[in-house]
CSV table of C-alpha atoms in Angstrom, one decimal:
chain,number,residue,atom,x,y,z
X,1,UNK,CA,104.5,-53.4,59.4
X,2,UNK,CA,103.2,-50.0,59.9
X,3,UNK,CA,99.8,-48.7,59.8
X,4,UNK,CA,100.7,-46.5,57.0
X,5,UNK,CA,102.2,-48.7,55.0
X,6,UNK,CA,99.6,-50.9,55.2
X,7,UNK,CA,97.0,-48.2,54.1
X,8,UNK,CA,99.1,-46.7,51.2
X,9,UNK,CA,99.5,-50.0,50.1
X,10,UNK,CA,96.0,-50.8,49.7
X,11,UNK,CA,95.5,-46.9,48.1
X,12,UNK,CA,97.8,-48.0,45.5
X,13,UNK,CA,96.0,-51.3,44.8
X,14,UNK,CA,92.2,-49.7,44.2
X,15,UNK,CA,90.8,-48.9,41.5
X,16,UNK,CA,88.2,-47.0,41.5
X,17,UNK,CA,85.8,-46.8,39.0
X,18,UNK,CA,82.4,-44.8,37.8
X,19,UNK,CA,79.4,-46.1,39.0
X,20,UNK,CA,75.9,-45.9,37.4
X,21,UNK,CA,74.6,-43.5,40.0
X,22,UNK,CA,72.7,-40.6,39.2
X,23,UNK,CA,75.8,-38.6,40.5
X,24,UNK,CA,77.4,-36.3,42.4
X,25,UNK,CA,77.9,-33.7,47.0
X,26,UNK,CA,90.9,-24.2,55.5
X,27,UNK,CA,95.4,-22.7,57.8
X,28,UNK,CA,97.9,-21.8,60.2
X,29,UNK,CA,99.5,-18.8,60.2
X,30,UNK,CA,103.4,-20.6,60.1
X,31,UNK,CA,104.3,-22.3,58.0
X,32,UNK,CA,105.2,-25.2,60.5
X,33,UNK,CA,101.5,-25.2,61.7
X,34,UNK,CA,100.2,-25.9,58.0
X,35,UNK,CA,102.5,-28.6,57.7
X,36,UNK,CA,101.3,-30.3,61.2
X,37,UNK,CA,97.2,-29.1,60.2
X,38,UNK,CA,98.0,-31.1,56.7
X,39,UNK,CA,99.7,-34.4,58.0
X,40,UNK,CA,97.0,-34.7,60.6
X,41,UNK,CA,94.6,-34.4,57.7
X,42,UNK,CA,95.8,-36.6,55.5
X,43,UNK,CA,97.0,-39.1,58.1
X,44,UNK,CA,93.1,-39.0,59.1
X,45,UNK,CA,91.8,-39.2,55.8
X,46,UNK,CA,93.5,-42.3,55.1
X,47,UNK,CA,92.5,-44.1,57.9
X,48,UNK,CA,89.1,-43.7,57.3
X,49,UNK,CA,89.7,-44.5,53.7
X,50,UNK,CA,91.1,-47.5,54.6
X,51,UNK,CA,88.5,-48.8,57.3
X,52,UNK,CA,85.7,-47.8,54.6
X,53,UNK,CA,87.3,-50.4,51.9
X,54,UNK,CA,88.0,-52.9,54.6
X,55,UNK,CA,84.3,-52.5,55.8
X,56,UNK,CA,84.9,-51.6,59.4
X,57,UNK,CA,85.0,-48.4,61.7
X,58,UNK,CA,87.6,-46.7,63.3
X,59,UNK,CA,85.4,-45.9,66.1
X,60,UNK,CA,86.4,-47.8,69.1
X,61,UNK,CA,83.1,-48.7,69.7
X,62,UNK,CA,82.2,-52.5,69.1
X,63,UNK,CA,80.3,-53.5,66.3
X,64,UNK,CA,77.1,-55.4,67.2
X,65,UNK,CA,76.7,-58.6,65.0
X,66,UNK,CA,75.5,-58.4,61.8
X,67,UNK,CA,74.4,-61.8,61.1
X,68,UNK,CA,71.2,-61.7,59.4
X,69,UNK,CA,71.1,-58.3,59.1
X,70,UNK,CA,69.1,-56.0,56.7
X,71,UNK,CA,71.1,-54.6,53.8
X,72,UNK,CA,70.9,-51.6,52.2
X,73,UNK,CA,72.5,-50.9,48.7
X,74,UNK,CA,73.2,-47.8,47.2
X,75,UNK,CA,74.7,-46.2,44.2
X,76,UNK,CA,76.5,-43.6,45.8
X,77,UNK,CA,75.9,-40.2,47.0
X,78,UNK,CA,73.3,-38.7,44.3
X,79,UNK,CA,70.7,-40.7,46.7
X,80,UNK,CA,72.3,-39.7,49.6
X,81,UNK,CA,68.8,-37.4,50.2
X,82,UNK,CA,67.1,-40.8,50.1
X,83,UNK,CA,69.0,-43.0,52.3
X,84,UNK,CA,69.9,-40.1,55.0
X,85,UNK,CA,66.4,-40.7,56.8
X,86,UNK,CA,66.4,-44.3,56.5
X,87,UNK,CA,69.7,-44.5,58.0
X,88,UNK,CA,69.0,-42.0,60.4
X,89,UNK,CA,65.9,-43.7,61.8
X,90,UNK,CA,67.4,-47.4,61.8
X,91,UNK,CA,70.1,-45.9,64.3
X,92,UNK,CA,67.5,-44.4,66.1
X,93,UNK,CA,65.2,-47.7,66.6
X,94,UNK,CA,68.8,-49.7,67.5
X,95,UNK,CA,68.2,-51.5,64.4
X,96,UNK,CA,71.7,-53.2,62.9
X,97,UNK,CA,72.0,-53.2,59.2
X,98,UNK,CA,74.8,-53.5,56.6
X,99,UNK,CA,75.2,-50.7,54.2
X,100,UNK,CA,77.0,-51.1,51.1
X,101,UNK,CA,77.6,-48.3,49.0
X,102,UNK,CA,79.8,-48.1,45.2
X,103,UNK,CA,80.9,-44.6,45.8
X,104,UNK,CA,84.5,-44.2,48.0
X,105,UNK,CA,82.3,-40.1,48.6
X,106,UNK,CA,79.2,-41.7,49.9
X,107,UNK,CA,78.5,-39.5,52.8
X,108,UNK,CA,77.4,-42.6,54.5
X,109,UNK,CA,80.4,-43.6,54.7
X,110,UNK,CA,81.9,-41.6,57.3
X,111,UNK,CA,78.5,-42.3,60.1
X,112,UNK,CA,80.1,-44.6,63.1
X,113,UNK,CA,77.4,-46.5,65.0
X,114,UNK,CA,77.4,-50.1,66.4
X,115,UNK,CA,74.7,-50.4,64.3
X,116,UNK,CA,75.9,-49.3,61.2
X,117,UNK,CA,78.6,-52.0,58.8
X,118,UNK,CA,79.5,-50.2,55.9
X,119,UNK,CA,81.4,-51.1,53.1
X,120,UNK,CA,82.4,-49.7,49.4
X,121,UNK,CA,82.7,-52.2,46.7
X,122,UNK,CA,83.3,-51.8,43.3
X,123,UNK,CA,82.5,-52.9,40.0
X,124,UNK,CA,85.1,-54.5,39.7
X,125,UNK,CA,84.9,-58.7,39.4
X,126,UNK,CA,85.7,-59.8,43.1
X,127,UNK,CA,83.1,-56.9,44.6
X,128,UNK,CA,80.3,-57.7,42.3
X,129,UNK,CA,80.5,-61.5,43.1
X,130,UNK,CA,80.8,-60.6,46.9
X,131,UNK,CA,77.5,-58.3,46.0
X,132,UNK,CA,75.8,-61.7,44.3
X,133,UNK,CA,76.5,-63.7,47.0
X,134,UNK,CA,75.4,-61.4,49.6
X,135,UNK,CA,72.9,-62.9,51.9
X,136,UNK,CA,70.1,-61.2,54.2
X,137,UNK,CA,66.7,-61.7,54.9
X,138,UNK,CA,65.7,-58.4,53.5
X,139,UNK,CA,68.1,-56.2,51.0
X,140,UNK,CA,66.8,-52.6,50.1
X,141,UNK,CA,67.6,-50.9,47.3
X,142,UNK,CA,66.9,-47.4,44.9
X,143,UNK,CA,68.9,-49.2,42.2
X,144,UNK,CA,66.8,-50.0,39.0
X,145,UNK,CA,67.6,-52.7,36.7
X,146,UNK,CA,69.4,-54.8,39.7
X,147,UNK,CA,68.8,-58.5,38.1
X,148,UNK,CA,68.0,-57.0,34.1
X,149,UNK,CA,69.9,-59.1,31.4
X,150,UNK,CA,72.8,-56.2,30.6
X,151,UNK,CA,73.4,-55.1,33.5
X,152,UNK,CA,76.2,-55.7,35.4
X,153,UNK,CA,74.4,-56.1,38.7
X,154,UNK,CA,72.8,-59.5,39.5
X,155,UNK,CA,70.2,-60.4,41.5
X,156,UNK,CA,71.6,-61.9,45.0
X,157,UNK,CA,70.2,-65.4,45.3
X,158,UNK,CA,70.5,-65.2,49.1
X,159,UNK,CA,68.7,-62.6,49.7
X,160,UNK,CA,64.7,-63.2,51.0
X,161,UNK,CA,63.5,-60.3,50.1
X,162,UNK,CA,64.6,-57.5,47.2
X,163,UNK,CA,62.8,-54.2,48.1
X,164,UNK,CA,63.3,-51.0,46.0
X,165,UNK,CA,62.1,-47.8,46.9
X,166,UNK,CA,61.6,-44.6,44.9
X,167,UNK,CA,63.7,-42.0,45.0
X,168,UNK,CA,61.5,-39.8,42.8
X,169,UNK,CA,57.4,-38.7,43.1
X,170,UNK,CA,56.1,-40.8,39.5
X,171,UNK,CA,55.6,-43.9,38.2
X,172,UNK,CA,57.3,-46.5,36.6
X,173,UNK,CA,57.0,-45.1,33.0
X,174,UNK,CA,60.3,-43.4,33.2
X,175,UNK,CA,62.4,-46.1,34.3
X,176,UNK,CA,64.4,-47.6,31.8
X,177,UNK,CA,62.5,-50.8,30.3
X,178,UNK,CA,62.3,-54.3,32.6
X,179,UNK,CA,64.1,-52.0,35.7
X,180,UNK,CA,61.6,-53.8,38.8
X,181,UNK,CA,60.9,-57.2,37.3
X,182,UNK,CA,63.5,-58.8,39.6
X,183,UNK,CA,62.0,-57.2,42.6
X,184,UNK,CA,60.2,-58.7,45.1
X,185,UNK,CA,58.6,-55.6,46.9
X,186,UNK,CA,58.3,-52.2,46.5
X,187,UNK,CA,57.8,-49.5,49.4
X,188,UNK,CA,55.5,-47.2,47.1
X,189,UNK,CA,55.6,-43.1,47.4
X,190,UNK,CA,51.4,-43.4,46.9
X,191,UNK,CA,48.8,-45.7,45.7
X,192,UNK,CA,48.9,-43.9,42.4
X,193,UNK,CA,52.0,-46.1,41.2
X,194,UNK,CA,50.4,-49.3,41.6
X,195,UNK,CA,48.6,-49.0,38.6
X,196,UNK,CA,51.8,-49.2,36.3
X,197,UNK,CA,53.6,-51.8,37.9
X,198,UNK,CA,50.4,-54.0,38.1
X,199,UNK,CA,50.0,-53.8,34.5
X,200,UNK,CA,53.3,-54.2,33.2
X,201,UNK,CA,53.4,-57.7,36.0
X,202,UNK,CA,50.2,-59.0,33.8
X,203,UNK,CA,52.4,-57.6,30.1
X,204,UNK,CA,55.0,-60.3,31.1
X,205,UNK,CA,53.2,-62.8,33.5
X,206,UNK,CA,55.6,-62.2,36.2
X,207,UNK,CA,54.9,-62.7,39.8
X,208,UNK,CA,52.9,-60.2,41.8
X,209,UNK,CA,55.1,-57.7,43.9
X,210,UNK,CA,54.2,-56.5,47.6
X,211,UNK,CA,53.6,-53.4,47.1
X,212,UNK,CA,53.1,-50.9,50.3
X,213,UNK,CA,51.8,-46.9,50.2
X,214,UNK,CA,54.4,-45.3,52.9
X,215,UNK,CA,55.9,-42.1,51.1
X,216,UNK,CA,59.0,-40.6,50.0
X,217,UNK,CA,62.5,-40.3,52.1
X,218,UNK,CA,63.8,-38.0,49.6
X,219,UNK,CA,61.5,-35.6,49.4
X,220,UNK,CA,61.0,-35.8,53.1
X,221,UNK,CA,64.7,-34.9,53.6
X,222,UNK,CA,64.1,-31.7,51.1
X,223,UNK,CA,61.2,-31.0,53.4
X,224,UNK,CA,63.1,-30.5,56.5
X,225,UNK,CA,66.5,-29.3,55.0
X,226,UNK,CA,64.6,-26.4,53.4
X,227,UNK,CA,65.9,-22.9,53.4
X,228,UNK,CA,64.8,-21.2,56.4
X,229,UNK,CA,63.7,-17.8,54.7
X,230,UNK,CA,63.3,-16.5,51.0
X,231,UNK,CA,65.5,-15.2,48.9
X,232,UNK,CA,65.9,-11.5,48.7
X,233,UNK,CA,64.5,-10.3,45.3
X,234,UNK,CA,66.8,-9.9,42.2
X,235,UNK,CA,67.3,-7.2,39.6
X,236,UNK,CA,66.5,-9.8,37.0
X,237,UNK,CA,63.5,-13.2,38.0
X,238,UNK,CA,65.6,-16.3,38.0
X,239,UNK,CA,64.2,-19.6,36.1
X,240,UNK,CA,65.6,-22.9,36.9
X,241,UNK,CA,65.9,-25.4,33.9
X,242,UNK,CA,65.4,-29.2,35.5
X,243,UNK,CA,66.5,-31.8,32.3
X,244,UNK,CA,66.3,-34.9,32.8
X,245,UNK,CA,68.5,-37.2,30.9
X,246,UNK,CA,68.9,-38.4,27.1
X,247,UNK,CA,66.0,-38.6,25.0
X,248,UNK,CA,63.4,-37.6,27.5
X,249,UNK,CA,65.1,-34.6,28.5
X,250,UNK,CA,64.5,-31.4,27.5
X,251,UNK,CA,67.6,-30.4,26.1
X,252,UNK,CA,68.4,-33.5,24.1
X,253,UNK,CA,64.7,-33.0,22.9
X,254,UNK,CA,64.3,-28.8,22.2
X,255,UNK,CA,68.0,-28.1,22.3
X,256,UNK,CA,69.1,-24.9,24.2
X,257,UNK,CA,67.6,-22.0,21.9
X,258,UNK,CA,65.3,-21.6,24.1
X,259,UNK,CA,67.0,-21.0,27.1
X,260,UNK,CA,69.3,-18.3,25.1
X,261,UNK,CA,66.3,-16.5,24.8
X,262,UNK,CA,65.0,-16.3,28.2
X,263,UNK,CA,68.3,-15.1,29.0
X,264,UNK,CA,68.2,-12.6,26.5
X,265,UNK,CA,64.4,-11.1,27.7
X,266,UNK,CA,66.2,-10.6,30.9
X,267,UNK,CA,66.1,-13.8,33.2
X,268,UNK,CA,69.4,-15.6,35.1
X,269,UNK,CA,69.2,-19.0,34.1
X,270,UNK,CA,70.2,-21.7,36.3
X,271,UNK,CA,70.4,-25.3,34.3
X,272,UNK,CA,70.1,-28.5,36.4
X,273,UNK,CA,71.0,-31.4,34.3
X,274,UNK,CA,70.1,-34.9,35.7
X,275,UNK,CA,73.2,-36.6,37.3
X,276,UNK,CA,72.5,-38.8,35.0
X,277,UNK,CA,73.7,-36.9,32.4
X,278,UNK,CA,77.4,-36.8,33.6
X,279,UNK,CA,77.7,-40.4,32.7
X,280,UNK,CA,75.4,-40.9,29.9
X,281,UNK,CA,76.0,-37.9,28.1
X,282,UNK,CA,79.1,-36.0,28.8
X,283,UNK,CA,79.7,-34.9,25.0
X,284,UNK,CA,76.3,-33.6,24.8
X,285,UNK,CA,76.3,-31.4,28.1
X,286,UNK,CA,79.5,-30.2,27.4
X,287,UNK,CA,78.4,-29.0,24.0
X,288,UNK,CA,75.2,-27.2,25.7
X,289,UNK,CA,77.6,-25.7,28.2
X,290,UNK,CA,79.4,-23.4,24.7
X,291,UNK,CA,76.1,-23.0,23.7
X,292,UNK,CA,74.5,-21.4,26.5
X,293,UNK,CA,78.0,-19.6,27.5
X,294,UNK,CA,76.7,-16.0,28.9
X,295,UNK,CA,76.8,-14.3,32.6
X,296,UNK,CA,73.0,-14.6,33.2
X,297,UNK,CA,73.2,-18.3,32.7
X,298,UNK,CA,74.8,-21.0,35.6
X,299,UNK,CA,75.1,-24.8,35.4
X,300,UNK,CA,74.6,-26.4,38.9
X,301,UNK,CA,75.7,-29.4,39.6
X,302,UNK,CA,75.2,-29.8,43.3
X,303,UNK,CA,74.1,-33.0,44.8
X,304,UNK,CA,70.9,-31.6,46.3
X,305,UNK,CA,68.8,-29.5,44.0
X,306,UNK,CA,67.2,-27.3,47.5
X,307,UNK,CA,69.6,-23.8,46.7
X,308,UNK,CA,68.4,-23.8,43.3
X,309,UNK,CA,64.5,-24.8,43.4
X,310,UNK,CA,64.9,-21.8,46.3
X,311,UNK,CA,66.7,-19.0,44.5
X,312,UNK,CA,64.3,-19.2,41.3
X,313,UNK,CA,60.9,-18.0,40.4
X,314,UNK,CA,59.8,-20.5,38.3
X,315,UNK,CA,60.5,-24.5,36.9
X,316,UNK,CA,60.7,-25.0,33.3
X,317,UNK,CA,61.0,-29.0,33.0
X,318,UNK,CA,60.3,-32.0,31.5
X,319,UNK,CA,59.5,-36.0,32.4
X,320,UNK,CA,61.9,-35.5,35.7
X,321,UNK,CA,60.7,-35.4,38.7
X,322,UNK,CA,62.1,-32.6,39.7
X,323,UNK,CA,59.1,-30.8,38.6
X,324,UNK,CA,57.1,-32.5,41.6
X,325,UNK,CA,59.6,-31.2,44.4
X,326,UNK,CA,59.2,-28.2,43.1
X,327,UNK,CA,55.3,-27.8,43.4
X,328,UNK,CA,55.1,-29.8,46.4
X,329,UNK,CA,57.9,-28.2,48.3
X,330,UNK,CA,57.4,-24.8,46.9
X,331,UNK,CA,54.4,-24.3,45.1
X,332,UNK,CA,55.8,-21.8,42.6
X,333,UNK,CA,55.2,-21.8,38.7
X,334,UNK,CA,55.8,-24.7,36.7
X,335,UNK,CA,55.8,-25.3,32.8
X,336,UNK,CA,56.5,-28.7,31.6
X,337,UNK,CA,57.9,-28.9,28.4
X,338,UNK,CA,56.2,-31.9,26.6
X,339,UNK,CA,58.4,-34.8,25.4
X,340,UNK,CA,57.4,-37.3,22.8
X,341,UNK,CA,56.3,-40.7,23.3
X,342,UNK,CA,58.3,-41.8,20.2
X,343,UNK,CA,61.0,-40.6,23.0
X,344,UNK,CA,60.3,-42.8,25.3
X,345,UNK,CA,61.2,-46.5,23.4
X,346,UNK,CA,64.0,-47.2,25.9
X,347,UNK,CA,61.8,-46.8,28.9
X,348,UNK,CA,58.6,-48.2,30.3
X,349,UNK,CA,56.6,-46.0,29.2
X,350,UNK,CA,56.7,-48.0,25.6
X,351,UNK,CA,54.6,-50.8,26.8
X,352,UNK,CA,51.9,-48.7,29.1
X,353,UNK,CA,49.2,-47.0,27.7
X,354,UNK,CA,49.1,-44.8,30.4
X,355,UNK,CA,51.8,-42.6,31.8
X,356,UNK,CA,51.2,-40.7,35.2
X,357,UNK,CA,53.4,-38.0,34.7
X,358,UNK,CA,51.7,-36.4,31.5
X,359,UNK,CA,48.3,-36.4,33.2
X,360,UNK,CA,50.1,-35.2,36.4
X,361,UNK,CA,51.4,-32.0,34.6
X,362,UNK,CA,48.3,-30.1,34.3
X,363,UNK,CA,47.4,-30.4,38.1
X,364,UNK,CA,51.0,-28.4,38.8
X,365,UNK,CA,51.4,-25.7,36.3
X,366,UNK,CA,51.3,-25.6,32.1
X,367,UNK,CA,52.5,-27.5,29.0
X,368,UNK,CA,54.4,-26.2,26.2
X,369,UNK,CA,55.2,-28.2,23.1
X,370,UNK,CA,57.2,-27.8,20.0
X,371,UNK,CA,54.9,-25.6,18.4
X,372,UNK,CA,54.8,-22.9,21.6
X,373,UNK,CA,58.3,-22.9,22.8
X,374,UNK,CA,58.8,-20.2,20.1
X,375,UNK,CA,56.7,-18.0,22.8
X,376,UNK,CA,58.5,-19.3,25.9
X,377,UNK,CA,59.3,-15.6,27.0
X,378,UNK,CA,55.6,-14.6,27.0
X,379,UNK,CA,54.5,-18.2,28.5
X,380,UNK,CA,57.0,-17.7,31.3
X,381,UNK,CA,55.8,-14.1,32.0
X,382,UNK,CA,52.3,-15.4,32.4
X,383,UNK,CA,52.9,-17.8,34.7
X,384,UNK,CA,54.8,-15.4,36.9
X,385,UNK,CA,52.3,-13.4,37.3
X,386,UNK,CA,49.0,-15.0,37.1
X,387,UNK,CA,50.0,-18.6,38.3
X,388,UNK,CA,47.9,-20.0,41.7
X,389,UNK,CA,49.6,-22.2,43.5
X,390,UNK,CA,46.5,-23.5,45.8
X,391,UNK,CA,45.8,-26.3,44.6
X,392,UNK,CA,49.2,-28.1,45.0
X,393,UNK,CA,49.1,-28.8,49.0
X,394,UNK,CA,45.8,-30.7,48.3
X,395,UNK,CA,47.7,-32.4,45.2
X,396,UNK,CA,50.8,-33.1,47.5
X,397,UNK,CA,48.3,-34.9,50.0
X,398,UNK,CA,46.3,-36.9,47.2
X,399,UNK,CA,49.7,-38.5,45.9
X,400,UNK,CA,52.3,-38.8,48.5
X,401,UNK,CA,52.0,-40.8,51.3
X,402,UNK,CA,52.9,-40.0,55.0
X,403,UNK,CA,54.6,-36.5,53.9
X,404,UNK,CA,57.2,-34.9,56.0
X,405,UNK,CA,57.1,-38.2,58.1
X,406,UNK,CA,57.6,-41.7,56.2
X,407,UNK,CA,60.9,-42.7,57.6
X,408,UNK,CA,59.6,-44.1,61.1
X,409,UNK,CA,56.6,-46.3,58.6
X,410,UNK,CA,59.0,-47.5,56.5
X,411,UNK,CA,61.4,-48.7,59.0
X,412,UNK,CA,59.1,-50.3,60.8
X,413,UNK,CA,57.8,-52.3,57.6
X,414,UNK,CA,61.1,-53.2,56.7
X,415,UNK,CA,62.4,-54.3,60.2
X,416,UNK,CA,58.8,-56.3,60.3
X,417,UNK,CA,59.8,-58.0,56.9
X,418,UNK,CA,63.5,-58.6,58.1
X,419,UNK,CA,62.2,-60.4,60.9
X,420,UNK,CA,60.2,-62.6,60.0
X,421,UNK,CA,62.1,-63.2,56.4
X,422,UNK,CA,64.6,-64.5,58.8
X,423,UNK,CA,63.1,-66.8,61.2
């Protein structure tokens, strides 16, 4: 049978459906040479297509054997920023690994090493069971909630070692409720997130994780993919919106009223929903979209927020993390809009006492609250122009670990682990 056959066969027989990542990343001049450019295209396309469902390369170069590899899972290519660097450096050190990925646009996808096995499953029945039964000595993951009664991702028995790592600068308190108590490890961004984990362990008597200080990938790829030069000035200061999603963002909790009015003193708006929000809350964004309709104010929806924290003046955000990237990448003006706890019941945050992120806020800019956002435009102004921004390098170095340069330390902790998990 031939090779395109087989291919558009198996295109016809997946199905692919949404995963629960925090989403989404040319002619001739004849008419005879578009027609050649475009078969070539799409003959190409679906080759890789088809040797990324199959799990192999179409590199001719041989695969080295995976057997008792380290795995690394991924949501797809909203954490692209995180796994880049780890995949990057594994290659690198001529370390093999298996990487399986739920998004068919997982940039990750198209890397050909000898390496490198990668795969896209589903979550479908057959691909979630393959995911179950997976086994490896060590399996690393950003996924929270992997094991959690509900959701549809089990813990894989055969797996030594579960290992998440962050993929934002804060602690557990925003994570939705029970989302690491299946881990085993956890490669920490600094020793300030012990302190939540350790006490929600001790909350439900679970078994004490490994936990390890050795930094942040994704803000470490931000670091080095950052614009080479600043943006030339603008008739009107630009403020960049970062919501996180549902109840402890800032839209679902002060609506968009205020952002009309910052357009309206004479600001562009650029709105950054979490990707989140494209699953969880389509409805709701959509409805924000008519209500914020006007030429000073853009919705981005890019995979990396770098263009936008770059083009804007100033941060107006909330629990996300976003707000830490900003200062620490940046060190322009921040004002956290304050969410309340009774916000929070779905998350971690319920059952600490504690949350990082609040006390975190006034080391990188101001709070506002339900009873100042009516003043926004003259809070906003004030932080423009009176704002110091000297204190956030010696924050940046207090909380994350190994900046600009974590992905060597935590490849060589996790090949260490892989090791001897599988002797």
């Amino acid at each position: 049978m031939k090779p395109y056959i087989i291919i558009l066969g198996m295109l016809a027989l997946v199905h692919s459906e949404s995963a629960f990542a925090y989403l989404d990343p040319g002619s001739g001049s004849a008419i005879i040479s578009v027609i050649t450019a475009t078969i070539g295209s799409l003959w190409h396309s679906l080759k890789s297509v088809f040797y990324c469902l199959i799990g192999k390369k179409s590199s001719s170069q041989p695969l080295i054997s995976q057997d008792n590899s380290l795995v690394i899972f991924n949501e797809g290519k909203a954490y692209w920023g995180t796994f880049r660097p780890l995949i990057e450096e594994l290659i690198k050190e001529k370390i093999q690994f298996r990487y399986l990925t739920l998004d068919l646009h997982d940039p990750a996808l198209q890397i050909e090493s000898q390496y490198m096995q990668s795969k896209r499953l589903s979550l479908n029945s057959f691909s979630l069971a393959e995911l179950k039964n997976i086994k490896a000595p060590v399996m690393v993951s950003t996924t929270p909630n992997i094991g959690t009664k509900g959701y549809p991702i089990a813990k894989p028995a055969g797996v030594g070692d579960l290992i998440h790592i962050f993929h934002h600068v804060g602690d557990v308190s925003i994570y939705k409720r029970h989302s690491l108590d299946h881990y085993d490890s956890v490669i920490l961004v600094g020793d300030f997130q012990e302190k939540s984990i350790r006490n929600l362990e001790k909350l439900r008597n679970l078994k004490q994780k490994k936990l390890v200080s050795l930094g942040l990938l994704y803000l470490d790829d931000l670091y080095q993919n950052l614009p080479p030069s600043k943006c030339l000035p603008e008739d009107r200061p630009t403020i960049l919106i970062g919501s996180s999603w549902g109840k402890k963002g800032c839209l679902q909790t002060y609506g968009t009223e205020f952002i009309n009015s910052l357009a309206n003193a004479g600001f562009n708006i650029i709105i950054r929903p979490h990707p989140q929000s494209a699953v969880s809350e389509p409805t709701f964004i959509a409805q924000c979209k008519r209500e914020t309709k006007s030429p000073h104010v853009k919705w981005d929806g890019e995979i990396s927020p770098s263009e936008a924290m770059h083009k804007s003046q100033l941060l107006i955000s909330d629990t996300s993390s976003l707000r830490f990237d900003y200062a620490f990448l940046y060190e322009k003006p921040i004002i956290t809009l304050e969410i309340p706890r009774g916000n929070l019941t779905e998350f971690e945050a319920i059952d600490l006492e504690e949350h990082w992120h609040e006390s975190a806020a006034y080391k990188i800019g101001t709070i506002a609250n339900g009873e100042t956002i009516m003043n926004i435009v003259d809070i906003v102004n004030d932080e423009i122009n009176n704002r110091s921004s000297s204190d956030l390098e010696k924050f940046r170095e207090q909380t994350v670990m190994n900046f600009g340069k974590c992905a060597p330390n935590i490849v060589n902790y996790i090949n260490k682990l892989n090791v001897s998990q599988g002797s």
